[in-house]
Structure formats: structure tokens, C-alpha cells
């Protein structure tokens, strides 16, 4: 590897760290915002989205750990930890969506929740794109896989946003838990790819 190639690789690694620290910071702050919104609106969806932020924090921490050193063993362990995160996300979404539908739970309207999930969706999609590109350039499956966790976070923010909007505007309280089932499928597909696919 030439000095120029190594410099380019180090620049990509720094970008990967920056993307992960940005994701980490956003989700740590987001848990506080979502706690306030969920309690004031008595919203199971917003509370659940806060739990999803914890999974994203865990996934970002794993990637920061993996980027800090190299080695195939560390990479395999990092991928498995992210796979566990996807699995936990799928279980959480399945339980939450089923419980909300079965209970017919109707939260209060939440302008804070609507505003935060709208901005979060845009931020997560931008971060996911950056991680996918950086992970591809580095040929780093851990960063690429965690980018898909961030993408799911953006999709979940969009689903929660649509649910909150449809409930507020049309009284369709079931829209948010129904969208959760789509994300369960996507998360389980990622678990299958991580544990049974070729990297």
C-alpha cells in the first residue's frame, strides 16, 4: 500500500468515526426528547422508538470499537453483536406492534413527537448513506451492516411519524403498529444475512 493509499484509508476511517459519533450523540439526546414526548402523550410508539435508539447506540459503539483496531476475529465478533441488535429490534417491534394493536391503545397527539421523528428520519437516512459509502470504500462489512441499522432507524422514525400523523389527522391509531411489522421482516432478513450469509 502506498503512502497516498494509506492516507486515503485513514481519511475514510476518520469519516467512519465521525459518522458513528454523530449517530451516537443524536440518539443519546433523542432518548431524552422521546422520554418527554412519550410521557406527555402517553405514546407507546414514542416510548418504543426511544428503546430503538438504545439499540442504535449499542450498534454505533460496536462499530467504534471495531474501527479502533483491525483483525478478522474482531470483525466477526462486531458483526455478530450487530446481528444481535437487529434481532432485539425485531423482537421489540413485534411485541410492541402486537400489544398496541391488541390493546387498541390510542395515544394523545404529540407535536414534539411529530417534529422529532420527522427530523430524526432525515438525519438517519443521511447518516445511513454516509456509512454505506464509507463502508464500501473501506471494504468494511461492519460499518456497512451498521449503516443498515441506521437505515432501519430512519425507516422506523418514518413509520412512527406516519402513525402519529395518521392518528392526529384521521384517527387511524393502528397505522403505526401495522408499519412496525414491515420493519420486523427487514430486521430479521438482516439477522439471517449476518449469521448465515457470506461476508
mmCIF file of C-alpha atoms in Angstrom:
data_model
loop_
_atom_site.group_PDB
_atom_site.id
_atom_site.type_symbol
_atom_site.label_atom_id
_atom_site.label_comp_id
_atom_site.label_asym_id
_atom_site.label_seq_id
_atom_site.Cartn_x
_atom_site.Cartn_y
_atom_site.Cartn_z
ATOM 1 C CA UNK A 1 0.000 0.000 0.000
ATOM 2 C CA UNK A 2 1.413 3.401 -0.970
ATOM 3 C CA UNK A 3 1.555 6.375 1.348
ATOM 4 C CA UNK A 4 -1.235 8.021 -0.665
ATOM 5 C CA UNK A 5 -3.450 4.924 -0.353
ATOM 6 C CA UNK A 6 -2.826 4.746 3.393
ATOM 7 C CA UNK A 7 -3.657 8.448 3.778
ATOM 8 C CA UNK A 8 -6.900 7.944 1.860
ATOM 9 C CA UNK A 9 -7.773 4.930 4.023
ATOM 10 C CA UNK A 10 -7.101 6.859 7.219
ATOM 11 C CA UNK A 11 -9.329 9.694 5.969
ATOM 12 C CA UNK A 12 -12.133 7.151 5.381
ATOM 13 C CA UNK A 13 -11.628 5.679 8.853
ATOM 14 C CA UNK A 14 -11.874 9.175 10.374
ATOM 15 C CA UNK A 15 -15.081 9.733 8.401
ATOM 16 C CA UNK A 16 -16.422 6.424 9.733
ATOM 17 C CA UNK A 17 -15.662 7.523 13.304
ATOM 18 C CA UNK A 18 -17.331 10.899 12.681
ATOM 19 C CA UNK A 19 -20.480 9.243 11.319
ATOM 20 C CA UNK A 20 -20.675 6.885 14.300
ATOM 21 C CA UNK A 21 -20.080 9.629 16.871
ATOM 22 C CA UNK A 22 -22.765 11.760 15.187
ATOM 23 C CA UNK A 23 -25.200 8.818 15.351
ATOM 24 C CA UNK A 24 -24.278 8.183 18.972
ATOM 25 C CA UNK A 25 -24.751 11.816 20.000
ATOM 26 C CA UNK A 26 -28.059 12.145 18.164
ATOM 27 C CA UNK A 27 -29.521 9.038 19.778
ATOM 28 C CA UNK A 28 -28.323 9.892 23.297
ATOM 29 C CA UNK A 29 -30.009 13.305 23.015
ATOM 30 C CA UNK A 30 -33.008 11.675 21.305
ATOM 31 C CA UNK A 31 -33.713 9.363 24.236
ATOM 32 C CA UNK A 32 -34.293 12.407 26.463
ATOM 33 C CA UNK A 33 -36.542 14.105 23.884
ATOM 34 C CA UNK A 34 -38.518 10.922 23.277
ATOM 35 C CA UNK A 35 -38.964 10.306 27.011
ATOM 36 C CA UNK A 36 -40.570 13.737 27.417
ATOM 37 C CA UNK A 37 -42.748 13.266 24.299
ATOM 38 C CA UNK A 38 -43.787 9.718 25.224
ATOM 39 C CA UNK A 39 -44.760 10.606 28.802
ATOM 40 C CA UNK A 40 -46.716 13.721 27.822
ATOM 41 C CA UNK A 41 -48.573 11.918 25.010
ATOM 42 C CA UNK A 42 -48.758 8.515 26.775
ATOM 43 C CA UNK A 43 -47.485 7.103 23.493
ATOM 44 C CA UNK A 44 -46.287 3.513 23.350
ATOM 45 C CA UNK A 45 -44.881 4.143 19.855
ATOM 46 C CA UNK A 46 -42.694 7.033 21.019
ATOM 47 C CA UNK A 47 -41.538 5.092 24.082
ATOM 48 C CA UNK A 48 -40.694 2.154 21.849
ATOM 49 C CA UNK A 49 -38.783 4.393 19.469
ATOM 50 C CA UNK A 50 -36.720 5.519 22.445
ATOM 51 C CA UNK A 51 -35.823 1.862 23.090
ATOM 52 C CA UNK A 52 -34.822 1.535 19.446
ATOM 53 C CA UNK A 53 -32.431 4.435 19.996
ATOM 54 C CA UNK A 54 -30.724 2.349 22.694
ATOM 55 C CA UNK A 55 -30.126 -0.419 20.124
ATOM 56 C CA UNK A 56 -28.663 2.124 17.697
ATOM 57 C CA UNK A 57 -26.381 3.425 20.468
ATOM 58 C CA UNK A 58 -25.172 -0.125 21.044
ATOM 59 C CA UNK A 59 -24.559 -0.705 17.331
ATOM 60 C CA UNK A 60 -22.609 2.553 16.976
ATOM 61 C CA UNK A 61 -20.488 1.628 19.990
ATOM 62 C CA UNK A 62 -19.679 -1.732 18.382
ATOM 63 C CA UNK A 63 -18.520 -0.054 15.158
ATOM 64 C CA UNK A 64 -16.361 2.460 17.042
ATOM 65 C CA UNK A 65 -14.771 -0.496 18.832
ATOM 66 C CA UNK A 66 -14.221 -2.335 15.534
ATOM 67 C CA UNK A 67 -12.757 0.699 13.750
ATOM 68 C CA UNK A 68 -10.295 1.211 16.619
ATOM 69 C CA UNK A 69 -8.341 -1.892 15.612
ATOM 70 C CA UNK A 70 -8.179 -4.400 12.813
ATOM 71 C CA UNK A 71 -8.402 -8.157 12.671
ATOM 72 C CA UNK A 72 -10.778 -10.698 11.230
ATOM 73 C CA UNK A 73 -11.749 -12.057 14.658
ATOM 74 C CA UNK A 74 -12.718 -8.589 15.904
ATOM 75 C CA UNK A 75 -14.680 -8.003 12.690
ATOM 76 C CA UNK A 76 -16.606 -11.269 13.073
ATOM 77 C CA UNK A 77 -17.467 -10.500 16.687
ATOM 78 C CA UNK A 78 -18.586 -6.976 15.763
ATOM 79 C CA UNK A 79 -20.880 -8.333 13.031
ATOM 80 C CA UNK A 80 -22.411 -10.828 15.447
ATOM 81 C CA UNK A 81 -23.058 -8.111 18.016
ATOM 82 C CA UNK A 82 -24.826 -6.021 15.366
ATOM 83 C CA UNK A 83 -26.795 -9.127 14.347
ATOM 84 C CA UNK A 84 -27.942 -9.495 17.956
ATOM 85 C CA UNK A 85 -29.001 -5.828 17.858
ATOM 86 C CA UNK A 86 -31.109 -6.491 14.746
ATOM 87 C CA UNK A 87 -32.662 -9.500 16.482
ATOM 88 C CA UNK A 88 -33.545 -7.454 19.564
ATOM 89 C CA UNK A 89 -35.021 -4.752 17.337
ATOM 90 C CA UNK A 90 -37.208 -7.333 15.538
ATOM 91 C CA UNK A 91 -38.456 -8.776 18.851
ATOM 92 C CA UNK A 92 -39.147 -5.321 20.256
ATOM 93 C CA UNK A 93 -41.094 -4.240 17.150
ATOM 94 C CA UNK A 94 -43.081 -7.487 17.036
ATOM 95 C CA UNK A 95 -44.075 -7.310 20.707
ATOM 96 C CA UNK A 96 -44.811 -3.584 20.669
ATOM 97 C CA UNK A 97 -46.856 -3.647 17.454
ATOM 98 C CA UNK A 98 -48.874 -6.683 18.554
ATOM 99 C CA UNK A 99 -49.530 -5.234 22.007
ATOM 100 C CA UNK A 100 -50.663 -1.855 20.649
ATOM 101 C CA UNK A 101 -52.984 -3.490 18.090
ATOM 102 C CA UNK A 102 -54.428 -5.948 20.608
ATOM 103 C CA UNK A 103 -54.982 -3.290 23.264
ATOM 104 C CA UNK A 104 -56.363 -0.728 20.816
ATOM 105 C CA UNK A 105 -54.174 1.816 22.585
ATOM 106 C CA UNK A 106 -54.791 5.388 21.451
ATOM 107 C CA UNK A 107 -52.154 7.942 22.485
ATOM 108 C CA UNK A 108 -52.626 11.693 22.773
ATOM 109 C CA UNK A 109 -51.376 13.931 19.972
ATOM 110 C CA UNK A 110 -47.717 14.947 20.234
ATOM 111 C CA UNK A 111 -46.324 17.834 18.219
ATOM 112 C CA UNK A 112 -42.920 17.271 19.868
ATOM 113 C CA UNK A 113 -43.026 13.607 18.796
ATOM 114 C CA UNK A 114 -44.042 14.516 15.244
ATOM 115 C CA UNK A 115 -41.308 17.142 14.929
ATOM 116 C CA UNK A 116 -38.569 14.969 16.442
ATOM 117 C CA UNK A 117 -39.358 11.856 14.381
ATOM 118 C CA UNK A 118 -39.501 13.922 11.170
ATOM 119 C CA UNK A 119 -36.059 15.427 11.776
ATOM 120 C CA UNK A 120 -34.663 12.097 13.025
ATOM 121 C CA UNK A 121 -35.791 10.306 9.865
ATOM 122 C CA UNK A 122 -33.932 12.815 7.675
ATOM 123 C CA UNK A 123 -30.786 12.662 9.841
ATOM 124 C CA UNK A 124 -30.740 8.843 9.971
ATOM 125 C CA UNK A 125 -31.177 8.499 6.196
ATOM 126 C CA UNK A 126 -28.265 10.910 5.630
ATOM 127 C CA UNK A 127 -26.064 9.043 8.143
ATOM 128 C CA UNK A 128 -27.010 5.660 6.662
ATOM 129 C CA UNK A 129 -25.989 6.848 3.195
ATOM 130 C CA UNK A 130 -22.661 8.115 4.516
ATOM 131 C CA UNK A 131 -21.977 4.836 6.335
ATOM 132 C CA UNK A 132 -22.846 2.754 3.267
ATOM 133 C CA UNK A 133 -20.486 4.757 1.063
ATOM 134 C CA UNK A 134 -17.672 4.859 3.616
ATOM 135 C CA UNK A 135 -18.059 1.173 4.476
ATOM 136 C CA UNK A 136 -17.956 0.255 0.783
ATOM 137 C CA UNK A 137 -14.873 2.396 0.169
ATOM 138 C CA UNK A 138 -13.133 0.794 3.167
ATOM 139 C CA UNK A 139 -14.481 -2.663 2.287
ATOM 140 C CA UNK A 140 -15.671 -2.830 5.895
ATOM 141 C CA UNK A 141 -18.719 -5.100 6.339
ATOM 142 C CA UNK A 142 -19.207 -3.970 9.952
ATOM 143 C CA UNK A 143 -19.654 -0.315 9.000
ATOM 144 C CA UNK A 144 -21.891 -1.260 6.054
ATOM 145 C CA UNK A 145 -24.033 -3.511 8.253
ATOM 146 C CA UNK A 146 -24.379 -0.872 10.968
ATOM 147 C CA UNK A 147 -25.377 1.541 8.220
ATOM 148 C CA UNK A 148 -28.360 -0.742 7.648
ATOM 149 C CA UNK A 149 -29.194 -0.474 11.373
ATOM 150 C CA UNK A 150 -29.214 3.301 10.891
ATOM 151 C CA UNK A 151 -31.394 2.900 7.791
ATOM 152 C CA UNK A 152 -33.884 0.836 9.815
ATOM 153 C CA UNK A 153 -33.807 3.559 12.474
ATOM 154 C CA UNK A 154 -34.749 6.070 9.779
ATOM 155 C CA UNK A 155 -37.489 3.795 8.465
ATOM 156 C CA UNK A 156 -38.813 3.295 11.979
ATOM 157 C CA UNK A 157 -38.800 7.062 12.562
ATOM 158 C CA UNK A 158 -40.791 7.435 9.343
ATOM 159 C CA UNK A 159 -43.250 4.724 10.428
ATOM 160 C CA UNK A 160 -43.730 6.338 13.836
ATOM 161 C CA UNK A 161 -44.125 9.752 12.162
ATOM 162 C CA UNK A 162 -46.748 8.418 9.736
ATOM 163 C CA UNK A 163 -48.559 6.711 12.593
ATOM 164 C CA UNK A 164 -48.600 9.906 14.651
ATOM 165 C CA UNK A 165 -49.777 11.948 11.656
ATOM 166 C CA UNK A 166 -52.481 9.475 10.612
ATOM 167 C CA UNK A 167 -53.706 9.297 14.204
ATOM 168 C CA UNK A 168 -53.685 13.092 14.603
ATOM 169 C CA UNK A 169 -55.253 13.877 11.218
ATOM 170 C CA UNK A 170 -57.524 10.914 10.541
ATOM 171 C CA UNK A 171 -57.854 8.985 13.797
ATOM 172 C CA UNK A 172 -56.126 5.916 12.292
ATOM 173 C CA UNK A 173 -54.432 4.804 15.509
ATOM 174 C CA UNK A 174 -53.450 1.380 14.081
ATOM 175 C CA UNK A 175 -51.218 2.764 11.275
ATOM 176 C CA UNK A 176 -48.046 2.916 13.382
ATOM 177 C CA UNK A 177 -48.087 -0.659 14.783
ATOM 178 C CA UNK A 178 -49.018 -2.005 11.340
ATOM 179 C CA UNK A 179 -45.915 -0.374 9.826
ATOM 180 C CA UNK A 180 -43.856 -1.996 12.567
ATOM 181 C CA UNK A 181 -44.498 -5.442 11.089
ATOM 182 C CA UNK A 182 -42.803 -4.435 7.824
ATOM 183 C CA UNK A 183 -39.714 -3.436 9.773
ATOM 184 C CA UNK A 184 -39.756 -6.751 11.675
ATOM 185 C CA UNK A 185 -39.348 -8.546 8.338
ATOM 186 C CA UNK A 186 -36.489 -6.271 7.291
ATOM 187 C CA UNK A 187 -34.660 -6.685 10.621
ATOM 188 C CA UNK A 188 -34.996 -10.491 10.529
ATOM 189 C CA UNK A 189 -33.650 -10.520 6.975
ATOM 190 C CA UNK A 190 -30.558 -8.690 8.218
ATOM 191 C CA UNK A 191 -30.140 -11.204 11.065
ATOM 192 C CA UNK A 192 -30.237 -14.032 8.522
ATOM 193 C CA UNK A 193 -27.660 -12.294 6.308
ATOM 194 C CA UNK A 194 -25.289 -11.599 9.210
ATOM 195 C CA UNK A 195 -25.386 -15.083 10.722
ATOM 196 C CA UNK A 196 -25.881 -17.221 7.628
ATOM 197 C CA UNK A 197 -24.709 -15.111 4.658
ATOM 198 C CA UNK A 198 -21.229 -14.779 3.202
ATOM 199 C CA UNK A 199 -19.168 -11.692 4.089
#
